Tab-separated table of C-alpha atoms in Angstrom:
chain	number	residue	atom	x	y	z
A	1	MET	CA	120.808	91.163	51.727
A	2	LEU	CA	119.948	88.233	54.006
A	3	GLN	CA	116.301	87.749	54.880
A	4	LEU	CA	115.608	87.391	58.628
A	5	SER	CA	113.575	84.389	59.776
A	6	ALA	CA	110.111	84.986	61.251
A	7	SER	CA	111.196	83.896	64.729
A	8	TYR	CA	114.251	86.166	64.661
A	9	ARG	CA	112.134	89.129	63.564
A	10	CYS	CA	109.719	88.432	66.419
A	11	TRP	CA	112.530	88.331	68.980
A	12	VAL	CA	113.724	91.710	67.708
A	13	LEU	CA	110.172	93.067	68.014
A	14	LEU	CA	109.756	91.763	71.592
A	15	LEU	CA	113.078	93.200	72.719
A	16	GLY	CA	112.321	96.502	70.997
A	17	VAL	CA	108.954	96.802	72.705
A	18	GLY	CA	110.532	96.037	76.075
A	19	ALA	CA	113.200	98.689	75.598
A	20	ALA	CA	110.666	101.283	74.489
A	21	LEU	CA	108.421	100.573	77.459
A	22	GLY	CA	111.353	100.793	79.829
A	23	LEU	CA	112.419	104.169	78.442
A	24	ALA	CA	108.878	105.446	78.834
A	25	THR	CA	108.993	105.271	82.638
A	26	PRO	CA	112.124	107.028	83.934
A	27	ALA	CA	110.018	109.268	86.182
A	28	ALA	CA	109.124	106.303	88.393
A	29	HIS	CA	112.590	106.311	89.914
A	30	ALA	CA	112.071	109.858	91.177
A	31	GLN	CA	109.434	108.663	93.665
A	32	THR	CA	110.482	108.785	97.322
A	33	TYR	CA	108.623	105.706	98.559
A	34	THR	CA	109.380	102.769	96.276
A	35	PRO	CA	109.795	99.719	98.530
A	36	LYS	CA	111.026	96.395	97.242
A	37	TYR	CA	108.392	93.715	96.764
A	38	SER	CA	105.556	96.241	96.666
A	39	ASN	CA	102.216	94.564	95.833
A	40	GLU	CA	103.997	91.225	96.068
A	41	PHE	CA	100.675	89.411	96.369
A	42	LEU	CA	100.302	89.971	92.624
A	43	ASN	CA	103.483	87.968	91.964
A	44	LEU	CA	102.531	84.707	93.688
A	45	GLY	CA	101.275	83.169	90.453
A	46	ALA	CA	97.955	81.969	89.080
A	47	GLY	CA	96.906	78.481	88.055
A	48	ALA	CA	98.411	75.206	89.249
A	49	ARG	CA	99.746	74.465	85.778
A	50	SER	CA	102.021	77.502	85.890
A	51	LEU	CA	103.066	76.954	89.509
A	52	GLY	CA	103.969	73.342	88.727
A	53	MET	CA	106.215	74.589	85.894
A	54	GLY	CA	108.142	77.151	87.920
A	55	LYS	CA	105.960	80.104	86.803
A	56	THR	CA	107.049	79.849	83.155
A	57	GLN	CA	103.828	81.051	81.508
A	58	VAL	CA	104.492	84.333	79.698
A	59	SER	CA	104.899	82.529	76.373
A	60	LEU	CA	102.659	79.516	77.145
A	61	ALA	CA	99.400	80.815	78.661
A	62	ASN	CA	96.404	79.677	76.609
A	63	ASP	CA	93.482	79.852	79.022
A	64	ALA	CA	91.815	82.420	81.291
A	65	THR	CA	95.024	82.781	83.342
A	66	ALA	CA	96.434	84.751	80.389
A	67	GLY	CA	94.902	87.907	81.863
A	68	TYR	CA	97.339	87.508	84.757
A	69	TRP	CA	100.467	86.192	83.001
A	70	ASN	CA	100.348	87.930	79.630
A	71	PRO	CA	97.187	89.674	78.375
A	72	ALA	CA	98.261	89.186	74.746
A	73	ALA	CA	97.827	85.417	75.230
A	74	LEU	CA	94.041	85.787	75.537
A	75	THR	CA	93.864	85.404	71.740
A	76	SER	CA	95.273	81.857	72.148
A	77	ILE	CA	92.155	80.625	73.943
A	78	THR	CA	90.320	78.085	71.789
A	79	ALA	CA	87.111	77.888	73.854
A	80	LYS	CA	84.149	80.197	73.447
A	81	TYR	CA	84.166	80.767	77.215
A	82	ASP	CA	86.956	79.823	79.591
A	83	GLY	CA	87.222	80.033	83.364
A	84	VAL	CA	89.792	79.112	86.015
A	85	LEU	CA	89.477	78.845	89.810
A	86	MET	CA	92.380	78.365	92.223
A	87	HIS	CA	92.741	78.073	95.976
A	88	SER	CA	95.849	77.589	98.059
A	89	GLU	CA	96.683	77.890	101.739
A	90	LEU	CA	100.115	79.148	102.720
A	91	PHE	CA	102.056	78.925	105.977
A	92	SER	CA	100.096	75.911	107.261
A	93	GLY	CA	96.763	77.457	106.304
A	94	VAL	CA	97.254	80.822	107.988
A	95	VAL	CA	97.243	82.700	104.666
A	96	LYS	CA	94.445	82.082	102.166
A	97	ASN	CA	95.092	82.715	98.475
A	98	ASP	CA	92.087	82.725	96.118
A	99	TYR	CA	91.943	83.378	92.393
A	100	ALA	CA	89.211	83.410	89.750
A	101	ALA	CA	89.392	84.329	86.063
A	102	PHE	CA	87.077	84.389	83.061
A	103	ALA	CA	87.892	85.017	79.394
A	104	MET	CA	86.057	85.001	76.085
A	105	PRO	CA	86.731	86.071	72.484
A	106	LEU	CA	84.946	89.092	71.055
A	107	ASP	CA	85.588	88.000	67.471
A	108	ASP	CA	88.235	86.061	65.535
A	109	LYS	CA	90.887	88.701	66.311
A	110	SER	CA	90.227	89.964	69.850
A	111	ALA	CA	89.413	88.700	73.339
A	112	ILE	CA	88.742	90.015	76.843
A	113	GLY	CA	89.367	88.699	80.337
A	114	VAL	CA	88.421	89.445	83.952
A	115	THR	CA	90.495	88.320	86.939
A	116	VAL	CA	89.862	88.606	90.689
A	117	LEU	CA	92.487	87.873	93.374
A	118	ARG	CA	92.478	87.863	97.163
A	119	LEU	CA	95.302	87.132	99.570
A	120	GLY	CA	94.433	87.437	103.234
A	121	VAL	CA	94.874	86.508	106.878
A	122	ASP	CA	91.614	86.465	108.836
A	123	ASN	CA	90.716	86.515	112.543
A	124	ILE	CA	93.872	88.218	113.797
A	125	ALA	CA	93.623	88.932	117.525
A	126	ASP	CA	94.152	92.539	118.647
A	127	THR	CA	95.339	92.229	122.250
A	128	ARG	CA	96.421	95.829	122.807
A	129	SER	CA	93.563	96.347	125.272
A	130	LEU	CA	93.952	92.972	126.952
A	131	ILE	CA	95.040	94.623	130.234
A	132	ASN	CA	92.222	96.729	131.633
A	133	GLU	CA	92.507	99.949	133.614
A	134	TYR	CA	92.920	97.978	136.878
A	135	GLY	CA	95.903	95.988	135.579
A	136	TYR	CA	94.015	92.718	135.134
A	137	ILE	CA	93.661	90.575	132.020
A	138	ASP	CA	90.242	91.017	130.440
A	139	TYR	CA	89.729	88.582	127.563
A	140	GLY	CA	86.557	90.396	126.618
A	141	LYS	CA	88.733	93.258	125.419
A	142	ILE	CA	90.212	91.162	122.595
A	143	SER	CA	88.970	92.121	119.135
A	144	TYR	CA	89.654	90.511	115.765
A	145	PHE	CA	90.458	91.915	112.341
A	146	SER	CA	91.621	90.796	108.903
A	147	VAL	CA	94.471	91.841	106.638
A	148	ALA	CA	93.710	91.288	102.957
A	149	ASP	CA	94.844	92.370	99.505
A	150	TYR	CA	92.415	92.434	96.576
A	151	ALA	CA	92.916	93.026	92.858
A	152	LEU	CA	90.590	93.280	89.877
A	153	LEU	CA	92.247	92.825	86.470
A	154	LEU	CA	90.490	93.837	83.227
A	155	SER	CA	92.287	92.600	80.103
A	156	TYR	CA	92.034	93.042	76.340
A	157	ALA	CA	94.027	91.381	73.556
A	158	ARG	CA	94.095	91.637	69.778
A	159	LYS	CA	95.835	89.811	66.946
A	160	LEU	CA	98.031	91.897	64.649
A	161	GLY	CA	98.934	91.525	60.991
A	162	PRO	CA	101.782	88.961	61.153
A	163	GLU	CA	100.330	85.501	61.699
A	164	GLY	CA	100.692	84.366	65.305
A	165	LEU	CA	101.408	87.822	66.755
A	166	SER	CA	99.155	89.358	69.437
A	167	VAL	CA	99.310	92.306	71.829
A	168	GLY	CA	97.315	92.997	74.971
A	169	ALA	CA	96.909	95.174	78.043
A	170	THR	CA	95.576	94.747	81.584
A	171	GLY	CA	94.262	97.463	83.870
A	172	LYS	CA	94.676	96.655	87.580
A	173	LEU	CA	92.475	98.003	90.370
A	174	ILE	CA	93.918	97.282	93.834
A	175	TYR	CA	92.454	97.472	97.312
A	176	ARG	CA	94.510	96.655	100.410
A	177	ASN	CA	93.034	96.590	103.893
A	178	VAL	CA	94.424	96.281	107.426
A	179	GLY	CA	91.273	95.992	109.508
A	180	SER	CA	89.971	99.416	110.509
A	181	TYR	CA	93.490	100.756	110.881
A	182	ALA	CA	94.514	101.386	107.275
A	183	ASN	CA	93.499	100.845	103.675
A	184	ALA	CA	94.894	101.661	100.246
A	185	TYR	CA	93.575	102.063	96.715
A	186	GLY	CA	95.816	101.552	93.711
A	187	PHE	CA	95.870	101.429	89.923
A	188	GLY	CA	98.355	100.158	87.363
A	189	VAL	CA	98.723	98.798	83.835
A	190	ASP	CA	100.401	95.690	82.390
A	191	VAL	CA	101.077	95.183	78.681
A	192	GLY	CA	102.172	92.109	76.767
A	193	VAL	CA	103.173	90.625	73.431
A	194	GLN	CA	102.958	86.986	72.345
A	195	TYR	CA	104.059	85.186	69.183
A	196	ASN	CA	103.124	81.591	68.281
A	197	ARG	CA	104.422	79.835	65.194
A	198	GLY	CA	104.372	76.062	64.930
A	199	GLY	CA	105.919	74.691	68.108
A	200	LEU	CA	107.688	77.963	68.939
A	201	ARG	CA	106.150	80.364	71.470
A	202	LEU	CA	107.572	83.719	72.502
A	203	GLY	CA	106.221	86.230	74.991
A	204	LEU	CA	106.967	89.480	76.751
A	205	SER	CA	105.065	90.869	79.734
A	206	ALA	CA	105.758	94.376	81.052
A	207	ARG	CA	104.101	94.675	84.461
A	208	ASP	CA	103.332	97.930	86.256
A	209	ILE	CA	104.576	99.701	83.144
A	210	THR	CA	103.036	103.003	84.212
A	211	THR	CA	104.215	102.319	87.774
A	212	THR	CA	101.444	101.237	90.127
A	213	PHE	CA	100.400	103.686	92.841
A	214	ASN	CA	98.862	102.657	96.169
A	215	ALA	CA	97.486	105.598	98.163
A	216	TRP	CA	97.441	104.583	101.844
A	217	SER	CA	94.985	106.122	104.320
A	218	ILE	CA	96.051	105.567	107.942
A	219	GLU	CA	93.820	105.916	111.017
A	220	ALA	CA	96.617	107.486	113.076
A	221	ASP	CA	94.508	107.948	116.212
A	222	LYS	CA	94.187	104.160	116.538
A	223	PHE	CA	97.977	103.871	116.827
A	224	ALA	CA	98.767	106.934	118.953
A	225	ASN	CA	97.609	105.468	122.293
A	226	THR	CA	99.615	102.236	121.914
A	227	THR	CA	102.972	103.440	120.550
A	228	PHE	CA	106.145	103.493	122.618
A	229	PRO	CA	107.800	106.813	123.511
A	230	GLY	CA	109.611	108.116	120.442
A	231	GLU	CA	107.957	105.602	118.113
A	232	ARG	CA	106.689	107.116	114.869
A	233	VAL	CA	102.955	107.000	114.259
A	234	PRO	CA	102.129	105.837	110.703
A	235	SER	CA	100.818	108.517	108.367
A	236	ASN	CA	99.157	108.710	104.958
A	237	THR	CA	101.560	107.942	102.144
A	238	THR	CA	101.776	106.768	98.529
A	239	GLU	CA	103.513	103.512	97.729
A	240	VAL	CA	104.915	103.059	94.220
A	241	THR	CA	105.522	99.742	92.462
A	242	LEU	CA	108.235	100.019	89.804
A	243	PRO	CA	108.018	98.194	86.452
A	244	HIS	CA	109.380	94.725	85.883
A	245	PHE	CA	109.636	92.712	82.691
A	246	ILE	CA	109.327	89.000	81.936
A	247	LEU	CA	110.683	87.614	78.663
A	248	GLY	CA	109.757	84.013	77.869
A	249	ALA	CA	110.229	81.343	75.237
A	250	GLY	CA	108.786	77.872	74.856
A	251	TYR	CA	109.017	75.053	72.355
A	252	GLN	CA	106.847	71.968	71.976
A	253	VAL	CA	107.862	68.778	70.192
A	254	LYS	CA	105.914	65.633	69.394
A	255	LEU	CA	107.235	62.388	70.804
A	256	PRO	CA	106.396	58.792	69.827
A	257	ALA	CA	103.186	57.126	71.032
A	258	GLN	CA	101.177	60.385	71.159
A	259	PHE	CA	103.422	61.976	73.792
A	260	THR	CA	104.483	65.629	73.677
A	261	ALA	CA	107.217	67.572	75.441
A	262	LEU	CA	107.057	71.296	76.168
A	263	VAL	CA	110.082	73.195	77.490
A	264	ALA	CA	109.899	76.851	78.560
A	265	VAL	CA	112.314	79.450	79.895
A	266	ASP	CA	111.424	82.802	81.481
A	267	ALA	CA	113.673	85.641	82.627
A	268	GLU	CA	112.159	88.205	85.010
A	269	ALA	CA	113.916	91.568	85.276
A	270	THR	CA	113.031	93.802	88.261
A	271	THR	CA	113.871	97.503	88.630
A	272	ASP	CA	113.241	98.104	92.349
A	273	GLY	CA	116.841	97.671	93.480
A	274	GLN	CA	119.404	94.921	93.801
A	275	ARG	CA	117.995	91.495	94.648
A	276	ASN	CA	119.544	88.149	95.532
A	277	THR	CA	119.203	86.627	92.047
A	278	LEU	CA	121.477	84.875	89.554
A	279	ILE	CA	122.008	88.168	87.722
A	280	SER	CA	122.104	91.008	90.237
A	281	ALA	CA	122.940	94.696	89.802
A	282	LYS	CA	121.977	97.934	91.534
A	283	SER	CA	119.566	98.979	88.790
A	284	VAL	CA	118.285	95.647	87.413
A	285	SER	CA	118.130	92.096	88.776
A	286	VAL	CA	117.237	89.090	86.603
A	287	ASP	CA	115.693	85.845	87.863
A	288	PRO	CA	115.698	83.026	85.241
A	289	ARG	CA	113.210	80.157	85.468
A	290	VAL	CA	112.708	76.896	83.562
A	291	GLY	CA	109.709	74.589	83.229
A	292	VAL	CA	108.901	71.266	81.538
A	293	GLU	CA	105.584	69.627	80.678
A	294	ILE	CA	105.176	66.073	79.367
A	295	GLY	CA	101.753	65.337	77.904
A	296	TYR	CA	99.954	62.248	76.681
A	297	ARG	CA	97.199	62.627	74.066
A	298	ASN	CA	96.653	66.160	75.338
A	299	MET	CA	94.828	64.633	78.306
A	300	VAL	CA	97.352	63.745	81.020
A	301	PHE	CA	100.308	65.930	82.012
A	302	LEU	CA	103.344	65.767	84.289
A	303	ARG	CA	105.240	68.974	85.065
A	304	GLY	CA	108.302	70.303	86.792
A	305	GLY	CA	110.013	73.642	87.268
A	306	ALA	CA	112.922	75.441	88.887
A	307	GLY	CA	113.759	79.070	89.592
A	308	ASN	CA	114.267	81.722	92.268
A	309	TYR	CA	117.960	80.833	92.705
A	310	GLN	CA	119.578	82.663	95.620
A	311	ARG	CA	122.941	82.640	97.351
A	312	ILE	CA	122.516	81.191	100.846
A	313	SER	CA	125.089	81.174	103.640
A	314	THR	CA	126.373	77.770	104.788
A	315	PHE	CA	127.422	76.837	108.304
A	316	ALA	CA	131.021	77.546	107.225
A	317	TYR	CA	129.939	81.051	106.157
A	318	ASP	CA	130.394	80.205	102.487
A	319	LEU	CA	127.776	81.136	99.916
A	320	GLU	CA	126.017	78.481	97.853
A	321	TRP	CA	123.303	78.740	95.236
A	322	LYS	CA	119.960	77.222	96.144
A	323	GLY	CA	116.761	77.231	94.105
A	324	GLN	CA	113.039	76.734	94.460
A	325	TYR	CA	111.612	73.631	92.783
A	326	SER	CA	108.089	72.525	91.936
A	327	LEU	CA	106.197	69.499	90.625
A	328	GLY	CA	102.769	69.280	89.052
A	329	ALA	CA	100.220	67.078	87.327
A	330	GLY	CA	97.025	67.627	85.386
A	331	VAL	CA	94.206	65.957	83.516
A	332	ALA	CA	91.924	67.417	80.844
A	333	PHE	CA	88.728	65.925	79.418
A	334	SER	CA	85.493	67.262	77.946
A	335	GLY	CA	86.602	70.846	78.485
A	336	LEU	CA	87.387	70.341	82.203
A	337	ARG	CA	90.973	70.813	83.441
A	338	VAL	CA	92.141	69.744	86.902
A	339	ASP	CA	95.686	70.745	87.836
A	340	LEU	CA	97.776	70.177	90.969
A	341	ALA	CA	101.094	71.711	91.954
A	342	LEU	CA	103.468	71.090	94.843
A	343	SER	CA	105.929	73.837	95.687
A	344	ARG	CA	107.771	75.461	98.571
A	345	LEU	CA	106.884	79.075	99.329
A	346	ALA	CA	110.470	80.293	99.081
A	347	VAL	CA	114.087	79.227	99.186
A	348	GLU	CA	114.983	77.679	102.539
A	349	LYS	CA	118.135	78.387	104.470
A	350	LEU	CA	120.669	75.584	104.325
A	351	GLY	CA	119.895	73.009	106.990
A	352	ALA	CA	116.399	74.363	107.648
A	353	THR	CA	113.461	71.955	107.623
A	354	SER	CA	110.710	74.098	109.090
A	355	GLN	CA	109.089	75.095	105.807
A	356	THR	CA	106.421	72.759	104.462
A	357	ASN	CA	105.358	72.212	100.889
A	358	SER	CA	102.361	74.126	99.603
A	359	LEU	CA	99.718	72.213	97.630
A	360	ILE	CA	97.935	74.274	94.981
A	361	VAL	CA	94.752	73.131	93.230
A	362	SER	CA	93.128	74.825	90.257
A	363	LEU	CA	90.103	73.993	88.125
A	364	GLY	CA	89.572	75.213	84.591
A	365	TYR	CA	86.727	74.777	82.145
A	366	GLY	CA	86.410	75.714	78.500
A	367	LEU	CA	82.908	75.768	77.061
A	368	GLY	CA	82.264	75.585	73.336
A	369	SER	CA	84.608	76.236	70.442
A	370	ARG	CA	85.902	79.649	69.477
A	371	ALA	CA	84.621	80.874	66.139
A	372	GLY	CA	87.204	80.298	63.436
A	373	SER	CA	89.320	77.997	65.598
A	374	VAL	CA	90.551	74.674	64.281
A	375	LEU	CA	90.850	73.204	67.774
A	376	ASN	CA	87.902	72.202	69.907
A	377	THR	CA	88.082	72.005	73.667
A	378	ASN	CA	85.251	69.515	73.998
């Protein structure tokens, strides 16, 4: 009987875990309110390194961003304490995206992480009362409010028996707010598996595996006086986010003159209905992504990525595939990591030039060396 290689056995394990997790959640499809792109603020990405590589991080994460991408990867952190901060401004600065994460090992086999995210638009003018009771404009009647989404992620990871294999889980607490008009509280769970052996890296992340529930509370009386005849007044409801799975693989090779090359591929499978992706079906849609990182002496890095391919109509009403591309760079020294990424927010329509590039900056710092680790971040 032929003996399976370690990498092949790990692929079988990752696929088996993904299938088992998928079978564990058939009840999610029975929910009546399961919109596409629910809690989409949690899918924007974390860390400029990942965003510069087309979001290919499920198999590669090795810092505090692991709590977001794949909780199992927390065991790959070599520092005693690791933190990452990121800020980006979208749509010409209208939308602010902030991210902070911290991770540390508990012992030589386990680690924990904490992540905080906020995506928001502030100082939105409410002009519904701009016209006073006499029919005149009264600028003093203008009020301002914010719309923001918050998430707190608590992660735990542990190494298993086979060398290089780790599992992890993340609990997500969500708060979404629309001024004084509505707010929602939610909870969900992500789980992950990661396998590292030599230059080979494999990963699986199952997000919202229990389905994530957002319970919305609406202040209906604040809408009733400003709705049009026949317009429905919003009411309390529960929004459900269905599971999606990301399977990733990466491989690093050493090049001459102390250069390295890292290539990664991710495939994200969503279950919330048919999407405009390379592989698209009514029940499952798959979006493949690819990323490359060239490093020099583990200090200077250049990155690139591609993904989010969609079929876009041309002026001749034909359909052509168009993707979303990104570039990035980074430096690392004395435990400090500074990363930059340049990416468009989404795929543009053919001929459109209105969308600007988004510049993402993240800072990371690893303090001390993890007990039992061969590598040192300082």
